[in-house]
CSV table of C-alpha atoms in Angstrom, one decimal:
chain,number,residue,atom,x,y,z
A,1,UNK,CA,37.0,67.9,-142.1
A,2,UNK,CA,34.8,65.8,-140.1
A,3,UNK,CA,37.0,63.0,-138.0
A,4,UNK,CA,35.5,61.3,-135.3
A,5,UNK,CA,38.9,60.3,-133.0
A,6,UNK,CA,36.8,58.4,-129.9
A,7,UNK,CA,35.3,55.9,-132.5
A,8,UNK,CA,38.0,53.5,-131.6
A,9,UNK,CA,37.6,49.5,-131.4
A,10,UNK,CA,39.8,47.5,-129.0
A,11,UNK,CA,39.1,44.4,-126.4
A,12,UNK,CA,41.7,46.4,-123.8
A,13,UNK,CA,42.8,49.7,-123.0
A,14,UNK,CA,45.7,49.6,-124.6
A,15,UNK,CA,44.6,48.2,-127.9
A,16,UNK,CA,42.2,51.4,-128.0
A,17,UNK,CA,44.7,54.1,-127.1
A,18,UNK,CA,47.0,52.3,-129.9
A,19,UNK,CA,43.6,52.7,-132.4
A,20,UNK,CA,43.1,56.3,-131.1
A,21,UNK,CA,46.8,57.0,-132.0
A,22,UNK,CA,46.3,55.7,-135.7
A,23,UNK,CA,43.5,57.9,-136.2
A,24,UNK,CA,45.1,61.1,-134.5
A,25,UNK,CA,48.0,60.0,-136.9
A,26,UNK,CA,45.6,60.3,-139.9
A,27,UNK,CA,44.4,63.3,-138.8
A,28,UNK,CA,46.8,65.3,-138.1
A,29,UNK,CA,48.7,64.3,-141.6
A,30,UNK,CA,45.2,65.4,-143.5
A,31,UNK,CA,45.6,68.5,-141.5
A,32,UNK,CA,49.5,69.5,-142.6
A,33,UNK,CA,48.0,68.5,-146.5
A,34,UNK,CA,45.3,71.3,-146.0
A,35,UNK,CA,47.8,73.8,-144.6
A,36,UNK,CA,50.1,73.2,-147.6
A,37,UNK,CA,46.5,73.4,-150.1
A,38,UNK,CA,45.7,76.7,-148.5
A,39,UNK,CA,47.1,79.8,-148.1
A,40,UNK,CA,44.4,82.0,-147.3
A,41,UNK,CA,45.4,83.7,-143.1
A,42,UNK,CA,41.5,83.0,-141.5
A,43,UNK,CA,41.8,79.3,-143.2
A,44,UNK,CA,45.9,78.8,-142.1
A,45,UNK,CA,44.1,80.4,-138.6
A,46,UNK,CA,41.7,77.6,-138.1
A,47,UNK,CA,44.1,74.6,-139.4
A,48,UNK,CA,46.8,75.6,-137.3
A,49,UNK,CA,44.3,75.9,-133.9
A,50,UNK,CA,43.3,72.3,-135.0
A,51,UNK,CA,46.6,71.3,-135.0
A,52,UNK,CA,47.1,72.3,-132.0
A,53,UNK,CA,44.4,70.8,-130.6
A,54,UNK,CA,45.5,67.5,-132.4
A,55,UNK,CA,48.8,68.0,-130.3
A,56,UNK,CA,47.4,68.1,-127.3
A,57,UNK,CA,45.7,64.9,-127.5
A,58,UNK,CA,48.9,63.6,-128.7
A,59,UNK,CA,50.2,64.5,-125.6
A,60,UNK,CA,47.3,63.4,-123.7
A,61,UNK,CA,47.9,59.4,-125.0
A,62,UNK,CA,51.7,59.8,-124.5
A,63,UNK,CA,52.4,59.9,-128.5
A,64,UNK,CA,55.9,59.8,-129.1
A,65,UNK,CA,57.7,63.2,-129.4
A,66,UNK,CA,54.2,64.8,-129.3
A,67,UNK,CA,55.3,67.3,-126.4
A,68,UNK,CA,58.5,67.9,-128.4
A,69,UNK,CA,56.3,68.4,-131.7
A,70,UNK,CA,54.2,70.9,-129.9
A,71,UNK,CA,56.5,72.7,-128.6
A,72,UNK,CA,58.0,73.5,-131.7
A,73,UNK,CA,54.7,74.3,-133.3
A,74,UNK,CA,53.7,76.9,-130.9
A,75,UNK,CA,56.9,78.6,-131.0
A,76,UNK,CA,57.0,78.5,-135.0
A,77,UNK,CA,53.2,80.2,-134.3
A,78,UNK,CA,54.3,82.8,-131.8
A,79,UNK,CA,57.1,83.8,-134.1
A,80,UNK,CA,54.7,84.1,-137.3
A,81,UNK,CA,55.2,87.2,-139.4
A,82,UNK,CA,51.0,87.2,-138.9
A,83,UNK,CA,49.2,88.7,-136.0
A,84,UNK,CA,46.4,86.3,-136.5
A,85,UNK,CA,48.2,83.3,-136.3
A,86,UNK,CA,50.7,84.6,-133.0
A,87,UNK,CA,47.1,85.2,-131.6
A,88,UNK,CA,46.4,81.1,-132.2
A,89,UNK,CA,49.2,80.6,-130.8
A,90,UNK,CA,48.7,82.7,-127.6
A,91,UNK,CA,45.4,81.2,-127.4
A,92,UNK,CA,46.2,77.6,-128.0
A,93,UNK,CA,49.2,77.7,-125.9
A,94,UNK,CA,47.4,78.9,-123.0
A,95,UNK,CA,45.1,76.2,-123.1
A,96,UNK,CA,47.8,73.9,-123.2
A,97,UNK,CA,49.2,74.8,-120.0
A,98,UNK,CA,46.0,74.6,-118.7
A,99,UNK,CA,45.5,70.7,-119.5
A,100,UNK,CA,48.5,70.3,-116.5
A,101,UNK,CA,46.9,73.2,-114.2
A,102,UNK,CA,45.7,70.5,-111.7
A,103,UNK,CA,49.7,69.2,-111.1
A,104,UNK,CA,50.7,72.6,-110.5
A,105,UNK,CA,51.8,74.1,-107.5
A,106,UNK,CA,49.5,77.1,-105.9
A,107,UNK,CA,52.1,80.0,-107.6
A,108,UNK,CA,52.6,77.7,-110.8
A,109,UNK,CA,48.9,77.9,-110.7
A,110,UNK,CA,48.4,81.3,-109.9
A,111,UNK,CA,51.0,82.5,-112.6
A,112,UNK,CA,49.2,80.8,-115.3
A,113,UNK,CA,45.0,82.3,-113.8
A,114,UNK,CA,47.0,85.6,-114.2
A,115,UNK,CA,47.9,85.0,-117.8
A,116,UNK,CA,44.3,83.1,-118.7
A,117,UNK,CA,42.5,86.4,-117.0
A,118,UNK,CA,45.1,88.9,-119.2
A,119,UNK,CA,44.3,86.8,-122.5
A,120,UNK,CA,40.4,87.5,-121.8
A,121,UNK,CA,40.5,90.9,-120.9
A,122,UNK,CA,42.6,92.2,-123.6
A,123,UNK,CA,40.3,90.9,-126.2
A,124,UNK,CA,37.0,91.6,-127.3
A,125,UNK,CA,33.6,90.6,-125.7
A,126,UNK,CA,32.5,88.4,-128.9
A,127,UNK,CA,31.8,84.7,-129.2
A,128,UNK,CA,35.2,83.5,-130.1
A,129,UNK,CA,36.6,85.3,-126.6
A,130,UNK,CA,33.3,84.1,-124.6
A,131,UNK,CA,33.8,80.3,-125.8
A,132,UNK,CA,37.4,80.9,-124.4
A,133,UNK,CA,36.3,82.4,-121.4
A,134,UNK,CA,34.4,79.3,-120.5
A,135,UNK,CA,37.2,77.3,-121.5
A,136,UNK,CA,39.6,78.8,-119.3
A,137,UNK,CA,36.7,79.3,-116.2
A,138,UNK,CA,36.0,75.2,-116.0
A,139,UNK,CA,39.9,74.7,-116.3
A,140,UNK,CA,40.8,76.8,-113.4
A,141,UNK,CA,37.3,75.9,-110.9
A,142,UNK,CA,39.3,73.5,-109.0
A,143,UNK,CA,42.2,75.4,-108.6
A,144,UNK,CA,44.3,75.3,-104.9
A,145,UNK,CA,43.7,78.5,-104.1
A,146,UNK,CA,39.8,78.6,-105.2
A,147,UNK,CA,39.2,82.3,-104.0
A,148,UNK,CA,42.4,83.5,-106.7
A,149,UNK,CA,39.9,81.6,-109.1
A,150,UNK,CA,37.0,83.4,-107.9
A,151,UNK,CA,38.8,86.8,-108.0
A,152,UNK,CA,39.6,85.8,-111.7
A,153,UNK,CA,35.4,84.6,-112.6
A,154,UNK,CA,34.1,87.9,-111.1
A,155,UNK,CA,36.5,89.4,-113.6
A,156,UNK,CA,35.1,87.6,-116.3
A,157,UNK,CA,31.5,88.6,-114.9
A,158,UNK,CA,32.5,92.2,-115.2
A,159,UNK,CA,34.2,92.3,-118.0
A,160,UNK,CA,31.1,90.3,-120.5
A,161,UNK,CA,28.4,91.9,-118.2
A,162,UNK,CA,29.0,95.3,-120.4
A,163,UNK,CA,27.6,93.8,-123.5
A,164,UNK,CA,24.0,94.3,-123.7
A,165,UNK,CA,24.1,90.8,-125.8
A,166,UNK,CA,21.6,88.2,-123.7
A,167,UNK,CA,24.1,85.4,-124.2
A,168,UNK,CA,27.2,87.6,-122.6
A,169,UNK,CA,24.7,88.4,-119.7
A,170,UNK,CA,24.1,85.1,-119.4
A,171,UNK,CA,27.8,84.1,-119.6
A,172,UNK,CA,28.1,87.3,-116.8
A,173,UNK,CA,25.5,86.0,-114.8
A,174,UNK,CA,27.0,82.2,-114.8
A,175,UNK,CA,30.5,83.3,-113.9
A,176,UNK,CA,29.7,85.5,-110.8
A,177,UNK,CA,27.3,82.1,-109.5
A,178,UNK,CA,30.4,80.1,-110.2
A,179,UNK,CA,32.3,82.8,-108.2
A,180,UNK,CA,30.0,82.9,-105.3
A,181,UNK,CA,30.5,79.3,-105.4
A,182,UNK,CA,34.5,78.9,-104.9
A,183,UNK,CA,34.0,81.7,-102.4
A,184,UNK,CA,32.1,79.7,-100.1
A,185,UNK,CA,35.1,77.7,-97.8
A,186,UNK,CA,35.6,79.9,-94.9
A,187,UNK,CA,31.9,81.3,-95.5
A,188,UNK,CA,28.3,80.4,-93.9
A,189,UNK,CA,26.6,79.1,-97.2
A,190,UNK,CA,23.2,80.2,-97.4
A,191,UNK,CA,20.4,77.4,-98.8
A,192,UNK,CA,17.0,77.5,-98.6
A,193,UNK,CA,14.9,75.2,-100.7
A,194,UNK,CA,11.8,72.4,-100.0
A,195,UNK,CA,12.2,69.2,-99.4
A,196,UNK,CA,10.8,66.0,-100.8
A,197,UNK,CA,7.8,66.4,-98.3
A,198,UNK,CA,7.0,70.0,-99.5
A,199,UNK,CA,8.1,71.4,-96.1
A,200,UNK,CA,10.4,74.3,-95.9
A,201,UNK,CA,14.8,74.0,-95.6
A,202,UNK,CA,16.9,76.5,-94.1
A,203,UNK,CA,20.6,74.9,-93.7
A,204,UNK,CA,21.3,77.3,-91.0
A,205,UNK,CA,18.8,75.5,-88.7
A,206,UNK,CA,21.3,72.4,-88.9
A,207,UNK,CA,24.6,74.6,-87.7
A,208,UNK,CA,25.9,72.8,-84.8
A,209,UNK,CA,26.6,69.5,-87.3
A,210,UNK,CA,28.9,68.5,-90.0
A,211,UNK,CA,26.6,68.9,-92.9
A,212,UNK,CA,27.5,67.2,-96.6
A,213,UNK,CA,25.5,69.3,-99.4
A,214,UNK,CA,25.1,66.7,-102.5
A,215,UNK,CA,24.0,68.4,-105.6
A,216,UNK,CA,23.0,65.4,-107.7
A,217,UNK,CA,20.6,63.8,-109.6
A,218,UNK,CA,18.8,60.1,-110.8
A,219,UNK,CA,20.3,60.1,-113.9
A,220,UNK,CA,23.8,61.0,-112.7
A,221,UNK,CA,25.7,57.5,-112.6
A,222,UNK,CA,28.7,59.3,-110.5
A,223,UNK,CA,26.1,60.3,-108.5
A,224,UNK,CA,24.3,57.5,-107.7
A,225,UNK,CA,27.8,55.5,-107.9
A,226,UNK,CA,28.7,57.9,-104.5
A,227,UNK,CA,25.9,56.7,-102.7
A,228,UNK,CA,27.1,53.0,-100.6
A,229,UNK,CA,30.2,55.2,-99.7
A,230,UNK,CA,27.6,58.0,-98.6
A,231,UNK,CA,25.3,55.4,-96.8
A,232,UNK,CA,28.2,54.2,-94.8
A,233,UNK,CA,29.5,57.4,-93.7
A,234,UNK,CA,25.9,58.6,-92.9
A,235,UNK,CA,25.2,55.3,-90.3
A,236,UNK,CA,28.8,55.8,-89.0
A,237,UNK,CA,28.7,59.4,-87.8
A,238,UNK,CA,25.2,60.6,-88.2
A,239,UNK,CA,24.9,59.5,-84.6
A,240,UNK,CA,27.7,61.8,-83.6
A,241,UNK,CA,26.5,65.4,-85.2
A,242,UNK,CA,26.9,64.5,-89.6
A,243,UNK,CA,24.1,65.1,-92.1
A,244,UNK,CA,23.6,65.0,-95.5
A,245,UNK,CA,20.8,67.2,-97.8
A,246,UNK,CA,20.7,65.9,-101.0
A,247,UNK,CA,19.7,69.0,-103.8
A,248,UNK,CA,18.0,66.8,-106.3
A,249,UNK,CA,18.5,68.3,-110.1
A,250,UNK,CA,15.8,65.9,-111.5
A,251,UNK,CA,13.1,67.2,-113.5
A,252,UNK,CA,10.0,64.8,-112.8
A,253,UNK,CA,9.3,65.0,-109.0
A,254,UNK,CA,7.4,61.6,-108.7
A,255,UNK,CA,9.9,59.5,-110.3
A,256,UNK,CA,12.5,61.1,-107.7
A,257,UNK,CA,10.1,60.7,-105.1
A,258,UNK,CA,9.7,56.7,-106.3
A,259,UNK,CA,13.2,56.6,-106.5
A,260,UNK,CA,13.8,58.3,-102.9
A,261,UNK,CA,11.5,55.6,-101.4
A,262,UNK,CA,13.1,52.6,-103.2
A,263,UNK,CA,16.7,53.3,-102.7
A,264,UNK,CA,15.6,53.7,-98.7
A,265,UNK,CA,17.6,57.5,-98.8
A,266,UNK,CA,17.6,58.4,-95.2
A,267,UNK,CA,18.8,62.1,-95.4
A,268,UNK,CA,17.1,65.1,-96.3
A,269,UNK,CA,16.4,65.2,-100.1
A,270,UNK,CA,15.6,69.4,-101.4
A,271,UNK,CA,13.6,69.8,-104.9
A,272,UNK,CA,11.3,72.4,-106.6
A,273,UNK,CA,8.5,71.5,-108.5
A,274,UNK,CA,6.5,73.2,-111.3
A,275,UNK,CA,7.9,74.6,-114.6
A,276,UNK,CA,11.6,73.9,-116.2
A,277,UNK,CA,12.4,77.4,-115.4
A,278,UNK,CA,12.8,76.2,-111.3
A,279,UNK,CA,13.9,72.2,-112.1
A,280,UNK,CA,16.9,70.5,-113.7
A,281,UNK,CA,19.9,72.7,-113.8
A,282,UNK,CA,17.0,75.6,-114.0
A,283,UNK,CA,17.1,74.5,-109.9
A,284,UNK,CA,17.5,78.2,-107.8
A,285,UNK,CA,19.6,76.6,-105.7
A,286,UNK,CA,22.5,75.2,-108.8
A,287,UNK,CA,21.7,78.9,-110.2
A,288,UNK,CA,22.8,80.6,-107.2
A,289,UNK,CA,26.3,78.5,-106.8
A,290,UNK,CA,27.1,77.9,-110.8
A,291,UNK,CA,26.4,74.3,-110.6
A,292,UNK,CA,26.8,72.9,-114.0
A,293,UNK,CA,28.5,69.2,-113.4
A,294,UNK,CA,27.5,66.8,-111.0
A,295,UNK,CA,27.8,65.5,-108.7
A,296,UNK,CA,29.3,68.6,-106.6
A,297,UNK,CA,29.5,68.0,-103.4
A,298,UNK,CA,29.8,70.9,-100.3
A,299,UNK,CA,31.0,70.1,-96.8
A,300,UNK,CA,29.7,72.6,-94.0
A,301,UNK,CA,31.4,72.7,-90.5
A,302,UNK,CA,29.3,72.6,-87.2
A,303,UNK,CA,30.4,76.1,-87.6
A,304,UNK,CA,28.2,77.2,-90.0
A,305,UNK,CA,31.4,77.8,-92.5
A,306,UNK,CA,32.1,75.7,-95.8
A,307,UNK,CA,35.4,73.8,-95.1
A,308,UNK,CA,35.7,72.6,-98.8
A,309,UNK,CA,33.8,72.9,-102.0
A,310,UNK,CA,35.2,69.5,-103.5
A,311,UNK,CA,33.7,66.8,-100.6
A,312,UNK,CA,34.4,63.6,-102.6
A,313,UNK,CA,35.5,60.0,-102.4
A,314,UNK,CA,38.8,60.1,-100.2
A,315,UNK,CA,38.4,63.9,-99.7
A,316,UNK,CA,35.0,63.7,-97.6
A,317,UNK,CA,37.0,60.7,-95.7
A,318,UNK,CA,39.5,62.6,-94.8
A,319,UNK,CA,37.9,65.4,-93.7
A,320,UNK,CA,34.8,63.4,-91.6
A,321,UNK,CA,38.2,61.4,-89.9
A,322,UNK,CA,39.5,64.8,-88.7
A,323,UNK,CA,36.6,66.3,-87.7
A,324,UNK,CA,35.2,63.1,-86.1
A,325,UNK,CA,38.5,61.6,-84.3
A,326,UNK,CA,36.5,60.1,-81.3
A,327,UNK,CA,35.1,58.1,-84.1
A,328,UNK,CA,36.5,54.7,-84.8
């Protein structure tokens, strides 16, 4: 069943969400008429998982009873006479949580990285388990206690670096960068790169200052959409110890350099040129720390030691007020 929910039409918010809702609607009623067409376990398996997933969007948009419909579903799942479908449901359920993992308190959180890392680890190392992995990885990244989340990636690493299958070393290989990543507050973080101007970067020469690592790019409209707020942090307390090194994910090194000279950037921009293999999100530098949204941005202390990993909007505010009080 192909159903494209987005495709919505709607002057306002609210007229869309009311389309969206018709369509989930009609969705999830084609979905209960193939349940009842077919009995077959691996077909019931894969119309109740899209249920599910149905349900959670209907919980998303604030459909009526949707959490109470859910609910009800996943326990009618986990009490199945079939193993198969008390595994959707273990598997669907978890995710489900997971959608409210950012409102949840550090243990909350904790409790449920516990449960996502059991799920993983007690099942095999094939594609259906590595998708999940993945899944339950990017929901947990910005968790409030990011080295528990780390802990739980290098797990992962482990666990899918046994398989001698490229595409599970490469899973292993992402998940111990993303680890090294949410490691880092607390930690010097090492970068090395080349600037715009072909010369050599080591961020360890600039310890002694506040320094804001943007990973970003030209096509990235967050990205670019960070920048006034950037610009006006950078003219208020670059004079007082802060810098900024952009780490540019662009592929064509003369249209970023064009674009570094027009937009008058004033900080220190890092890319590699040559092949794919060292540009894009192929950059050595988003290999090393499992950067694979943007923008991601890294605030280093004058200490030499990451204070926080997420160095956005009213975050990097807040942090450049406290470390720069004398500023007004």
């Amino acid at each position: 069943m192909r159903v494209n929910l987005f495709e919505v039409e709607g002057a306002t918010l609210e007229e869309r969400q009311a389309a969206f809702r018709v369509k989930l609607a009609h969705a999830q009623q084609a979905v209960d008429t193939m349940l009842a067409e077919n009995s077959a376990e691996d077909d019931q398996a894969k119309l109740y998982k899209l249920k599910v997933e149905l349900g959670r969007y209907g919980v998303r948009v604030s459909v009526e009873d949707a959490k109470e419909d859910l609910a009800a579903l996943l326990s009618e799942l986990e009490n199945s006479e079939s193993s198969v479908l008390r595994d959707v449901a273990a598997r669907e359920g978890l995710l489900y949580r997971l959608d409210s993992f950012s409102t949840l308190t550090a243990e909350e959180q904790s409790v449920l990285m516990q449960q996502g890392e059991d799920y993983i680890l007690q099942h095999g190392v094939d594609d259906e388990n590595q998708l999940m992995a993945n899944q339950v990885g990017r929901m947990i990244r910005n968790a409030k206690d990011g080295h528990a989340a780390a802990n739980v990636h290098e797990r992962f690493a482990a666990f899918f670096g046994k398989s001698e299958d490229a595409r599970l070393q490469k899973l292993s290989q992402q998940m111990e960068a993303t680890a090294r990543r949410l490691n880092l507050p607390g930690s010097p973080m090492p970068l090395t790169g080349t600037t715009m101007e072909e010369k050599p970067f080591d961020l360890r020469e600039m310890k002694g200052k506040v320094v804001l690592v943007d990973f970003w790019a030209t096509w990235c409209g967050p990205c670019v959409a960070e920048f006034p707020k950037m610009r006006e942090h950078y003219a208020k307390y670059a004079p007082h110890g802060f810098e900024i090194v952009g780490v540019s994910l662009d592929e064509n090194h003369d249209y970023l350099k064009q674009y570094v000279e027009n937009a008058e950037i004033p900080w220190v921009v890092l890319h590699e040129q040559g092949s794919k293999e060292t540009q894009g999100w192929n950059h050595p530098i988003a290999k090393q720390f499992g950067i694979n949204s943007i923008p991601c941005m890294i605030l280093v202390g004058a200490d030499g030691n990451v204070i926080t990993t997420h160095a956005r909007g009213e975050e990097l505010q807040r942090q450049l007020e406290t470390l720069f009080p004398a500023v007004e």
